[in-house]
Amino acid sequence: MDAALDAESLIGPRVRLRPFALEDVPAVLAYASDPEVTRHLEWDAYDDPKTAMAFIRSTHAGIAWIARAIVLRADEHVIGGADLRVVSTRDRRAELGYGLARSHWGQGYATEAAGLLLRFGFERLGLVRVDDRSVQTLERLGMRREGRLAQYRWKKGQPRDHYLYALTRAEWTPAV
């Protein structure tokens, strides 16, 4: 897979995706501390700056995990994060994820950011399949629900179902 990151491919009409920086700690804490934002994510809300710094440092780990800040192009404000985690290089398969400040929900920013990562994954990394679980955004991107894994994850003392959505390269139509 081509490991070169092309910054131009990560710029959309309203957002751009860029590597996280330590200066982003306050913005990360603004959305990561909101339990409503993390309700459907694999990680729990946190409000510790050290946790945010550790997260940001970990996002520079390499090609297997491409994590980017979602930045509004209009004012350069960080409103969330999006990532593409390559789970199998042999099978050319990755998982897509994102978290967005609640004040920016419902405005298409997550869809735009996810579309940029899909394009990057399919065109630059040569992926053939990308999975995720965020229903509304995924359906807007053309992903389809493939299944439900009952009580698959444990979060906040409760078993949670896991819904699998996917898109293959053959089905993908660039939107951004």
Coordinates of N, CA, C and O in Angstrom, one line a residue:
M1 N 0.8 -1.2 0.0 CA 0.0 0.0 0.0 C 0.9 1.2 0.0 O 1.9 1.3 0.6
D2 N 0.4 2.3 -0.7 CA 1.2 3.5 -0.8 C 1.1 4.3 0.6 O 0.0 4.6 1.0
A3 N 2.2 4.5 1.2 CA 2.2 5.1 2.5 C 2.2 6.6 2.5 O 2.1 7.3 3.5
A4 N 2.4 7.2 1.3 CA 2.6 8.7 1.2 C 1.2 9.3 1.5 O 0.2 9.0 0.9
L5 N 1.3 10.3 2.4 CA 0.0 11.1 2.6 C 0.0 12.3 1.7 O 1.0 13.0 1.6
D6 N -1.1 12.5 1.0 CA -1.2 13.6 0.1 C -2.2 14.6 0.8 O -3.4 14.4 0.8
A7 N -1.7 15.7 1.3 CA -2.5 16.7 2.0 C -3.7 17.2 1.2 O -4.7 17.5 1.7
E8 N -3.5 17.3 -0.1 CA -4.5 17.8 -1.0 C -5.7 16.9 -1.0 O -6.9 17.3 -1.1
S9 N -5.5 15.6 -0.8 CA -6.6 14.6 -0.9 C -7.4 14.7 0.4 O -8.5 14.0 0.5
L10 N -6.9 15.4 1.4 CA -7.6 15.5 2.7 C -8.3 16.8 2.9 O -8.5 17.3 4.0
I11 N -8.6 17.5 1.8 CA -9.2 18.8 1.9 C -10.6 18.8 1.2 O -10.6 18.4 0.0
G12 N -11.6 19.1 1.9 CA -13.0 19.1 1.4 C -13.5 20.5 1.2 O -12.8 21.5 1.5
P13 N -14.7 20.7 0.8 CA -15.3 22.0 0.6 C -15.3 22.8 1.9 O -15.0 24.0 1.9
R14 N -15.6 22.2 3.0 CA -15.8 22.9 4.3 C -14.8 22.5 5.4 O -14.6 23.2 6.4
V15 N -14.2 21.3 5.3 CA -13.3 20.8 6.3 C -12.0 20.4 5.7 O -12.0 20.1 4.5
R16 N -11.0 20.3 6.5 CA -9.7 19.7 6.1 C -9.3 18.8 7.2 O -9.7 19.0 8.4
L17 N -8.6 17.7 6.9 CA -8.1 16.8 7.9 C -6.6 17.0 7.9 O -6.0 16.9 6.9
R18 N -6.1 17.2 9.1 CA -4.7 17.4 9.3 C -4.3 16.6 10.6 O -5.1 16.3 11.4
P19 N -3.0 16.3 10.7 CA -2.5 15.6 11.9 C -2.8 16.5 13.1 O -2.9 17.7 13.1
F20 N -3.2 15.8 14.2 CA -3.4 16.4 15.5 C -2.1 17.0 16.0 O -1.0 16.5 15.7
A21 N -2.2 18.1 16.7 CA -1.0 18.8 17.3 C -1.3 19.0 18.8 O -2.5 19.0 19.2
L22 N -0.3 19.1 19.6 CA -0.5 19.3 21.1 C -1.3 20.5 21.4 O -2.0 20.6 22.4
E23 N -1.3 21.5 20.5 CA -2.1 22.7 20.7 C -3.6 22.4 20.5 O -4.4 23.3 20.9
D24 N -4.0 21.2 20.1 CA -5.4 20.8 19.9 C -6.0 20.3 21.2 O -7.2 19.9 21.2
V25 N -5.2 20.2 22.3 CA -5.7 19.6 23.5 C -7.0 20.2 24.0 O -8.0 19.5 24.2
P26 N -7.2 21.5 24.0 CA -8.4 22.1 24.5 C -9.6 21.7 23.6 O -10.7 21.4 24.0
A27 N -9.4 21.7 22.3 CA -10.4 21.3 21.3 C -10.8 19.9 21.5 O -12.0 19.5 21.4
V28 N -9.8 19.0 21.6 CA -10.1 17.6 21.8 C -10.9 17.4 23.1 O -11.9 16.6 23.1
L29 N -10.5 18.0 24.2 CA -11.2 17.9 25.4 C -12.6 18.4 25.3 O -13.6 17.9 25.9
A30 N -12.9 19.4 24.5 CA -14.2 20.0 24.3 C -15.2 18.9 23.8 O -16.3 18.9 24.2
Y31 N -14.7 18.1 22.9 CA -15.7 17.0 22.4 C -15.5 15.7 23.1 O -16.4 15.0 23.3
A32 N -14.3 15.4 23.5 CA -14.0 14.1 24.1 C -14.6 14.0 25.5 O -14.8 12.9 26.0
S33 N -14.9 15.1 26.2 CA -15.4 15.1 27.5 C -17.0 15.0 27.5 O -17.6 14.9 28.6
D34 N -17.6 15.0 26.4 CA -19.0 15.0 26.3 C -19.5 13.5 26.1 O -19.3 12.9 25.1
P35 N -20.2 13.0 27.2 CA -20.6 11.6 27.1 C -21.6 11.3 25.9 O -21.7 10.2 25.4
E36 N -22.3 12.3 25.5 CA -23.2 12.2 24.3 C -22.4 11.9 23.1 O -22.8 11.2 22.2
V37 N -21.2 12.6 22.9 CA -20.4 12.4 21.8 C -19.8 11.0 21.8 O -19.7 10.4 20.7
T38 N -19.4 10.5 22.9 CA -18.7 9.2 23.0 C -19.7 8.0 23.2 O -19.2 6.9 23.3
R39 N -21.0 8.3 23.3 CA -22.0 7.2 23.6 C -21.8 6.0 22.6 O -21.9 4.9 23.1
H40 N -21.6 6.3 21.4 CA -21.5 5.2 20.4 C -20.1 4.8 20.0 O -19.9 4.1 19.1
L41 N -19.1 5.5 20.6 CA -17.7 5.2 20.3 C -17.2 4.1 21.3 O -17.8 3.8 22.3
E42 N -16.0 3.6 20.9 CA -15.4 2.5 21.7 C -14.8 3.0 23.0 O -14.6 2.2 23.9
W43 N -14.5 4.3 23.1 CA -13.9 4.8 24.3 C -14.9 5.7 25.0 O -15.8 6.3 24.5
D44 N -14.7 5.9 26.3 CA -15.5 6.7 27.2 C -15.0 8.1 27.2 O -13.9 8.4 26.9
A45 N -16.0 9.0 27.6 CA -15.6 10.5 27.7 C -14.5 10.6 28.7 O -14.4 9.9 29.7
Y46 N -13.7 11.6 28.5 CA -12.6 12.0 29.4 C -12.4 13.5 29.4 O -12.7 14.2 28.4
D47 N -11.9 14.0 30.5 CA -11.6 15.4 30.6 C -10.2 15.7 31.2 O -10.0 16.8 31.6
D48 N -9.4 14.8 31.1 CA -8.0 14.9 31.6 C -7.1 15.3 30.5 O -6.9 14.6 29.5
P49 N -6.4 16.5 30.6 CA -5.5 17.0 29.6 C -4.4 16.0 29.2 O -4.0 15.9 28.1
K50 N -3.9 15.2 30.2 CA -2.9 14.2 30.0 C -3.4 13.1 29.1 O -2.6 12.6 28.2
T51 N -4.6 12.7 29.2 CA -5.2 11.7 28.4 C -5.3 12.3 26.9 O -5.0 11.6 26.0
A52 N -5.7 13.5 26.8 CA -5.8 14.1 25.5 C -4.4 14.2 24.8 O -4.2 13.9 23.6
M53 N -3.4 14.6 25.6 CA -2.0 14.7 25.1 C -1.5 13.3 24.7 O -0.9 13.1 23.6
A54 N -1.8 12.3 25.5 CA -1.4 10.9 25.1 C -2.1 10.4 23.8 O -1.5 9.8 23.0
F55 N -3.4 10.8 23.7 CA -4.1 10.5 22.5 C -3.4 11.1 21.3 O -3.2 10.5 20.3
I56 N -3.2 12.4 21.4 CA -2.6 13.2 20.3 C -1.2 12.6 19.9 O -0.9 12.4 18.7
R57 N -0.4 12.3 20.9 CA 0.9 11.7 20.6 C 0.7 10.3 19.9 O 1.5 10.0 19.0
S58 N -0.3 9.5 20.3 CA -0.5 8.2 19.7 C -0.9 8.3 18.2 O -0.8 7.3 17.5
T59 N -1.5 9.4 17.8 CA -2.0 9.5 16.4 C -0.9 9.7 15.4 O -1.2 9.6 14.2
H60 N 0.3 9.8 15.9 CA 1.5 9.9 15.0 C 2.2 8.6 14.9 O 3.4 8.6 14.5
A61 N 1.5 7.5 15.1 CA 2.1 6.2 15.2 C 2.5 5.6 13.9 O 3.3 4.7 13.8
G62 N 1.9 6.0 12.8 CA 2.2 5.4 11.5 C 1.0 5.1 10.6 O -0.1 5.5 10.9
I63 N 1.3 4.4 9.5 CA 0.3 4.1 8.5 C -0.8 3.2 8.9 O -1.9 3.3 8.3
A64 N -0.6 2.3 9.9 CA -1.7 1.4 10.2 C -2.9 2.2 10.9 O -4.0 1.7 10.9
W65 N -2.6 3.4 11.4 CA -3.7 4.2 12.0 C -3.5 5.6 11.5 O -2.6 6.3 11.9
I66 N -4.4 6.1 10.7 CA -4.4 7.5 10.2 C -5.4 8.3 10.9 O -6.6 8.1 10.6
A67 N -5.0 9.0 11.9 CA -6.0 9.8 12.7 C -5.7 11.3 12.4 O -4.6 11.7 12.4
R68 N -6.8 12.0 12.2 CA -6.7 13.4 11.8 C -7.7 14.3 12.5 O -8.8 13.8 12.8
A69 N -7.3 15.5 12.8 CA -8.2 16.5 13.3 C -9.1 16.9 12.2 O -8.7 17.1 11.1
I70 N -10.4 17.1 12.5 CA -11.4 17.7 11.6 C -11.4 19.2 11.9 O -11.7 19.7 12.9
V71 N -10.9 20.0 10.9 CA -10.7 21.4 11.0 C -11.7 22.1 10.1 O -11.7 21.8 8.9
L72 N -12.4 23.1 10.6 CA -13.2 24.0 9.7 C -12.3 24.8 8.9 O -11.5 25.5 9.4
R73 N -12.5 24.8 7.6 CA -11.6 25.6 6.7 C -11.9 27.1 6.9 O -11.0 28.0 6.8
A74 N -13.1 27.5 7.3 CA -13.5 28.9 7.4 C -12.7 29.6 8.5 O -12.3 30.8 8.4
D75 N -12.5 28.9 9.7 CA -11.8 29.6 10.8 C -10.7 28.7 11.5 O -10.2 29.1 12.5
E76 N -10.4 27.6 10.9 CA -9.3 26.7 11.4 C -9.6 26.1 12.8 O -8.7 25.7 13.5
H77 N -10.8 26.1 13.2 CA -11.3 25.6 14.5 C -11.4 24.0 14.4 O -12.0 23.5 13.5
V78 N -10.8 23.3 15.3 CA -10.9 21.9 15.4 C -12.2 21.5 16.0 O -12.6 21.9 17.1
I79 N -13.0 20.7 15.3 CA -14.4 20.4 15.7 C -14.5 18.9 16.0 O -15.6 18.4 16.4
G80 N -13.5 18.1 15.8 CA -13.5 16.7 16.0 C -12.3 16.0 15.5 O -11.3 16.6 15.1
G81 N -12.5 14.7 15.4 CA -11.4 13.8 14.8 C -12.0 12.7 14.0 O -13.1 12.3 14.2
A82 N -11.2 12.2 13.0 CA -11.6 11.1 12.2 C -10.4 10.2 12.0 O -9.3 10.7 12.0
D83 N -10.7 9.0 11.8 CA -9.5 8.1 11.6 C -9.9 6.9 10.7 O -11.0 6.5 10.6
L84 N -8.8 6.4 10.2 CA -8.9 5.2 9.3 C -7.9 4.2 9.9 O -6.7 4.5 9.9
R85 N -8.3 3.1 10.4 CA -7.4 2.1 11.0 C -7.3 0.9 10.1 O -8.3 0.2 9.9
V86 N -6.1 0.7 9.6 CA -5.9 -0.5 8.7 C -5.9 -1.7 9.6 O -5.0 -1.8 10.4
V87 N -6.8 -2.6 9.5 CA -6.9 -3.8 10.4 C -6.3 -5.0 9.7 O -6.0 -6.0 10.4
S88 N -6.2 -5.0 8.4 CA -5.6 -6.1 7.7 C -4.9 -5.6 6.4 O -5.6 -5.2 5.4
T89 N -3.6 -5.5 6.4 CA -2.9 -5.1 5.1 C -3.1 -6.2 4.1 O -3.2 -5.9 2.9
R90 N -3.0 -7.4 4.5 CA -3.2 -8.6 3.6 C -4.5 -8.5 2.8 O -4.6 -8.7 1.6
D91 N -5.6 -8.2 3.6 CA -6.9 -8.2 3.0 C -7.3 -6.8 2.5 O -8.4 -6.6 2.0
R92 N -6.4 -5.8 2.7 CA -6.6 -4.4 2.3 C -8.0 -3.9 2.9 O -8.8 -3.4 2.2
R93 N -8.1 -4.1 4.2 CA -9.3 -3.7 4.9 C -9.0 -2.8 6.1 O -8.0 -2.9 6.8
A94 N -9.9 -1.8 6.3 CA -9.8 -0.8 7.3 C -11.1 -0.5 8.0 O -12.2 -0.8 7.5
E95 N -11.0 0.1 9.2 CA -12.2 0.6 9.9 C -12.2 2.1 9.9 O -11.1 2.7 10.1
L96 N -13.3 2.7 9.8 CA -13.5 4.2 9.8 C -14.1 4.6 11.1 O -15.0 3.9 11.6
G97 N -13.6 5.7 11.7 CA -14.2 6.2 12.9 C -14.1 7.7 13.0 O -13.3 8.3 12.3
Y98 N -14.9 8.3 13.8 CA -14.9 9.8 13.9 C -15.7 10.2 15.2 O -16.6 9.4 15.7
G99 N -15.3 11.3 15.7 CA -16.1 11.9 16.8 C -16.1 13.4 16.5 O -15.2 14.0 16.1
L100 N -17.3 14.0 16.8 CA -17.5 15.4 16.4 C -18.2 16.1 17.5 O -19.1 15.6 18.2
A101 N -17.7 17.3 17.8 CA -18.4 18.2 18.9 C -19.9 18.2 18.6 O -20.3 18.4 17.4
R102 N -20.7 18.1 19.6 CA -22.1 18.0 19.5 C -22.7 19.3 18.8 O -23.6 19.2 18.0
S103 N -22.0 20.4 19.0 CA -22.5 21.7 18.4 C -22.4 21.7 16.9 O -22.9 22.5 16.2
H104 N -21.7 20.7 16.3 CA -21.5 20.6 14.9 C -22.2 19.4 14.3 O -22.0 19.1 13.1
W105 N -23.0 18.7 15.1 CA -23.8 17.6 14.5 C -24.8 18.0 13.5 O -25.3 19.2 13.6
G106 N -25.2 17.2 12.6 CA -26.3 17.4 11.7 C -26.0 18.5 10.6 O -26.9 18.9 10.0
Q107 N -24.7 18.8 10.4 CA -24.4 19.8 9.4 C -23.5 19.2 8.3 O -23.0 19.9 7.4
G108 N -23.4 17.9 8.3 CA -22.7 17.2 7.2 C -21.1 17.2 7.4 O -20.5 16.7 6.5
Y109 N -20.6 17.7 8.5 CA -19.2 17.7 8.6 C -18.6 16.3 8.8 O -17.5 16.0 8.2
A110 N -19.3 15.4 9.6 CA -18.8 14.0 9.7 C -18.8 13.3 8.4 O -17.9 12.6 8.0
T111 N -19.9 13.5 7.6 CA -20.0 12.9 6.3 C -18.9 13.4 5.4 O -18.2 12.6 4.7
E112 N -18.6 14.7 5.4 CA -17.5 15.2 4.6 C -16.1 14.6 5.0 O -15.4 14.2 4.1
A113 N -15.9 14.6 6.3 CA -14.6 14.1 6.8 C -14.5 12.6 6.5 O -13.4 12.1 6.0
A114 N -15.5 11.8 6.7 CA -15.5 10.4 6.4 C -15.3 10.1 4.9 O -14.6 9.2 4.5
G115 N -15.9 11.0 4.1 CA -15.7 10.8 2.7 C -14.3 11.1 2.2 O -13.8 10.4 1.3
L116 N -13.6 12.0 2.9 CA -12.2 12.3 2.6 C -11.4 11.1 2.9 O -10.5 10.7 2.2
L117 N -11.6 10.5 4.1 CA -10.9 9.3 4.5 C -11.2 8.1 3.6 O -10.3 7.3 3.3
L118 N -12.4 7.9 3.2 CA -12.8 6.9 2.2 C -12.0 7.0 0.9 O -11.4 6.1 0.4
R119 N -12.0 8.2 0.4 CA -11.3 8.5 -0.9 C -9.8 8.2 -0.7 O -9.2 7.5 -1.5
F120 N -9.2 8.6 0.4 CA -7.8 8.4 0.7 C -7.5 6.9 0.8 O -6.6 6.3 0.2
G121 N -8.4 6.2 1.5 CA -8.2 4.7 1.7 C -8.3 4.0 0.4 O -7.5 3.1 0.1
F122 N -9.3 4.3 -0.4 CA -9.5 3.5 -1.6 C -8.5 4.0 -2.7 O -7.9 3.1 -3.4
E123 N -8.3 5.3 -2.9 CA -7.4 5.7 -3.9 C -5.9 5.7 -3.6 O -5.1 5.4 -4.5
R124 N -5.5 6.0 -2.4 CA -4.1 6.1 -2.0 C -3.6 4.8 -1.4 O -2.4 4.5 -1.5
L125 N -4.4 4.2 -0.5 CA -3.9 3.0 0.2 C -4.3 1.7 -0.5 O -3.8 0.7 -0.1
G126 N -5.1 1.8 -1.5 CA -5.5 0.6 -2.3 C -6.4 -0.3 -1.5 O -6.4 -1.5 -1.7
L127 N -7.2 0.2 -0.5 CA -8.1 -0.6 0.3 C -9.2 -1.2 -0.6 O -9.5 -0.6 -1.6
V128 N -9.7 -2.3 -0.2 CA -10.9 -2.9 -0.9 C -12.1 -2.9 -0.1 O -13.2 -3.1 -0.6
R129 N -12.0 -2.7 1.2 CA -13.1 -2.7 2.1 C -12.9 -1.8 3.3 O -11.8 -1.8 3.9
V130 N -13.9 -1.0 3.7 CA -13.9 -0.2 4.9 C -15.2 -0.4 5.7 O -16.3 -0.4 5.1
D131 N -15.0 -0.7 7.0 CA -16.1 -0.9 7.9 C -16.3 0.2 8.8 O -15.4 0.9 9.2
D132 N -17.6 0.4 9.3 CA -17.9 1.3 10.4 C -19.3 1.1 10.9 O -20.0 0.2 10.4
R133 N -19.7 1.9 12.0 CA -21.0 1.6 12.6 C -21.9 2.8 12.8 O -23.0 2.7 13.3
S134 N -21.5 4.0 12.4 CA -22.3 5.2 12.6 C -23.4 5.3 11.5 O -23.2 5.8 10.4
V135 N -24.6 4.9 11.9 CA -25.7 4.6 10.9 C -26.0 5.8 9.9 O -25.9 5.6 8.7
Q136 N -26.3 6.9 10.4 CA -26.8 8.0 9.5 C -25.6 8.4 8.6 O -25.9 8.6 7.3
T137 N -24.5 8.7 9.1 CA -23.4 9.1 8.2 C -23.0 8.1 7.2 O -22.8 8.3 6.1
L138 N -23.0 6.8 7.7 CA -22.6 5.7 6.8 C -23.5 5.5 5.7 O -23.1 5.3 4.5
E139 N -24.8 5.6 6.0 CA -25.8 5.5 4.9 C -25.7 6.6 3.9 O -25.9 6.4 2.7
R140 N -25.4 7.8 4.3 CA -25.2 8.9 3.4 C -24.0 8.7 2.5 O -23.9 9.2 1.4
L141 N -23.0 7.9 3.0 CA -21.8 7.6 2.2 C -22.0 6.4 1.3 O -21.1 6.0 0.6
G142 N -23.2 5.8 1.4 CA -23.5 4.6 0.5 C -23.1 3.3 1.2 O -23.2 2.3 0.5
M143 N -22.8 3.3 2.5 CA -22.5 2.1 3.1 C -23.8 1.3 3.5 O -24.8 2.0 3.6
R144 N -23.7 0.0 3.6 CA -24.8 -0.8 3.9 C -24.6 -1.5 5.2 O -23.5 -1.9 5.5
R145 N -25.8 -1.8 5.8 CA -25.7 -2.5 7.1 C -25.6 -4.0 6.7 O -26.4 -4.5 6.0
E146 N -24.6 -4.6 7.3 CA -24.3 -6.1 7.0 C -24.7 -7.0 8.1 O -24.9 -8.2 7.9
G147 N -24.8 -6.4 9.3 CA -25.1 -7.3 10.4 C -25.1 -6.7 11.8 O -24.7 -5.6 11.9
R148 N -25.6 -7.5 12.7 CA -25.6 -7.1 14.1 C -25.0 -8.2 15.0 O -25.3 -9.4 14.8
L149 N -24.0 -7.8 15.8 CA -23.4 -8.7 16.7 C -24.0 -8.4 18.1 O -23.7 -7.3 18.7
A150 N -24.8 -9.2 18.6 CA -25.5 -9.0 19.8 C -24.6 -9.0 21.0 O -23.7 -9.9 21.1
Q151 N -24.7 -8.0 21.9 CA -23.9 -7.9 23.1 C -22.4 -8.1 22.8 O -21.7 -8.8 23.6
Y152 N -21.9 -7.4 21.8 CA -20.5 -7.6 21.3 C -19.5 -6.8 22.1 O -18.4 -7.3 22.3
R153 N -19.8 -5.6 22.6 CA -18.9 -4.8 23.3 C -19.5 -4.5 24.7 O -20.7 -4.4 24.9
W154 N -18.5 -4.3 25.6 CA -18.9 -3.9 27.0 C -18.5 -2.5 27.2 O -17.4 -2.1 27.0
K155 N -19.5 -1.6 27.6 CA -19.2 -0.2 27.8 C -20.1 0.3 29.0 O -21.3 0.0 28.9
K156 N -19.5 0.9 29.9 CA -20.2 1.5 31.1 C -21.0 0.4 31.8 O -22.2 0.7 32.1
G157 N -20.4 -0.7 32.0 CA -21.1 -1.8 32.7 C -22.2 -2.5 32.0 O -23.0 -3.2 32.7
Q158 N -22.4 -2.3 30.7 CA -23.5 -2.9 30.0 C -23.0 -3.5 28.7 O -22.1 -2.9 28.0
P159 N -23.6 -4.6 28.3 CA -23.2 -5.2 27.0 C -23.9 -4.3 25.9 O -25.1 -3.9 26.1
R160 N -23.2 -4.1 24.8 CA -23.8 -3.3 23.7 C -23.7 -4.1 22.5 O -22.7 -4.8 22.2
D161 N -24.7 -3.9 21.7 CA -24.7 -4.5 20.3 C -23.8 -3.8 19.4 O -23.5 -2.6 19.6
H162 N -23.3 -4.5 18.5 CA -22.3 -3.9 17.5 C -23.0 -4.1 16.1 O -23.3 -5.2 15.7
Y163 N -23.2 -3.0 15.4 CA -23.8 -3.0 14.0 C -22.6 -2.8 13.0 O -21.9 -1.9 13.2
L164 N -22.6 -3.7 12.1 CA -21.5 -3.6 11.1 C -22.0 -3.0 9.8 O -23.0 -3.5 9.2
Y165 N -21.4 -1.9 9.3 CA -21.7 -1.3 8.1 C -20.4 -1.4 7.2 O -19.3 -1.3 7.8
A166 N -20.5 -1.5 5.9 CA -19.3 -1.7 5.1 C -19.6 -1.1 3.7 O -20.7 -0.9 3.3
L167 N -18.5 -0.9 3.0 CA -18.5 -0.4 1.7 C -17.2 -1.0 1.0 O -16.2 -1.0 1.6
T168 N -17.4 -1.6 -0.2 CA -16.3 -2.1 -0.9 C -15.9 -1.1 -2.0 O -16.6 -0.2 -2.4
R169 N -14.6 -1.2 -2.4 CA -14.2 -0.3 -3.5 C -15.0 -0.3 -4.7 O -15.3 0.7 -5.3
A170 N -15.5 -1.5 -5.1 CA -16.3 -1.7 -6.2 C -17.7 -0.9 -6.1 O -18.2 -0.5 -7.1
E171 N -18.2 -0.7 -4.9 CA -19.4 0.0 -4.7 C -19.2 1.5 -4.5 O -20.2 2.2 -4.6
W172 N -18.0 1.9 -4.2 CA -17.7 3.3 -3.8 C -17.9 4.2 -4.9 O -17.4 4.0 -6.0
T173 N -18.5 5.4 -4.7 CA -18.6 6.5 -5.6 C -18.1 7.7 -4.9 O -18.7 8.1 -3.9
P174 N -17.0 8.3 -5.4 CA -16.5 9.5 -4.7 C -17.5 10.6 -4.6 O -18.1 11.0 -5.6
A175 N -17.7 11.1 -3.3 CA -18.7 12.2 -3.1 C -18.0 13.5 -2.9 O -18.6 14.6 -3.1
V176 N -16.7 13.5 -2.4 CA -16.0 14.7 -2.1 C -14.9 14.9 -3.1 O -14.3 14.0 -3.5

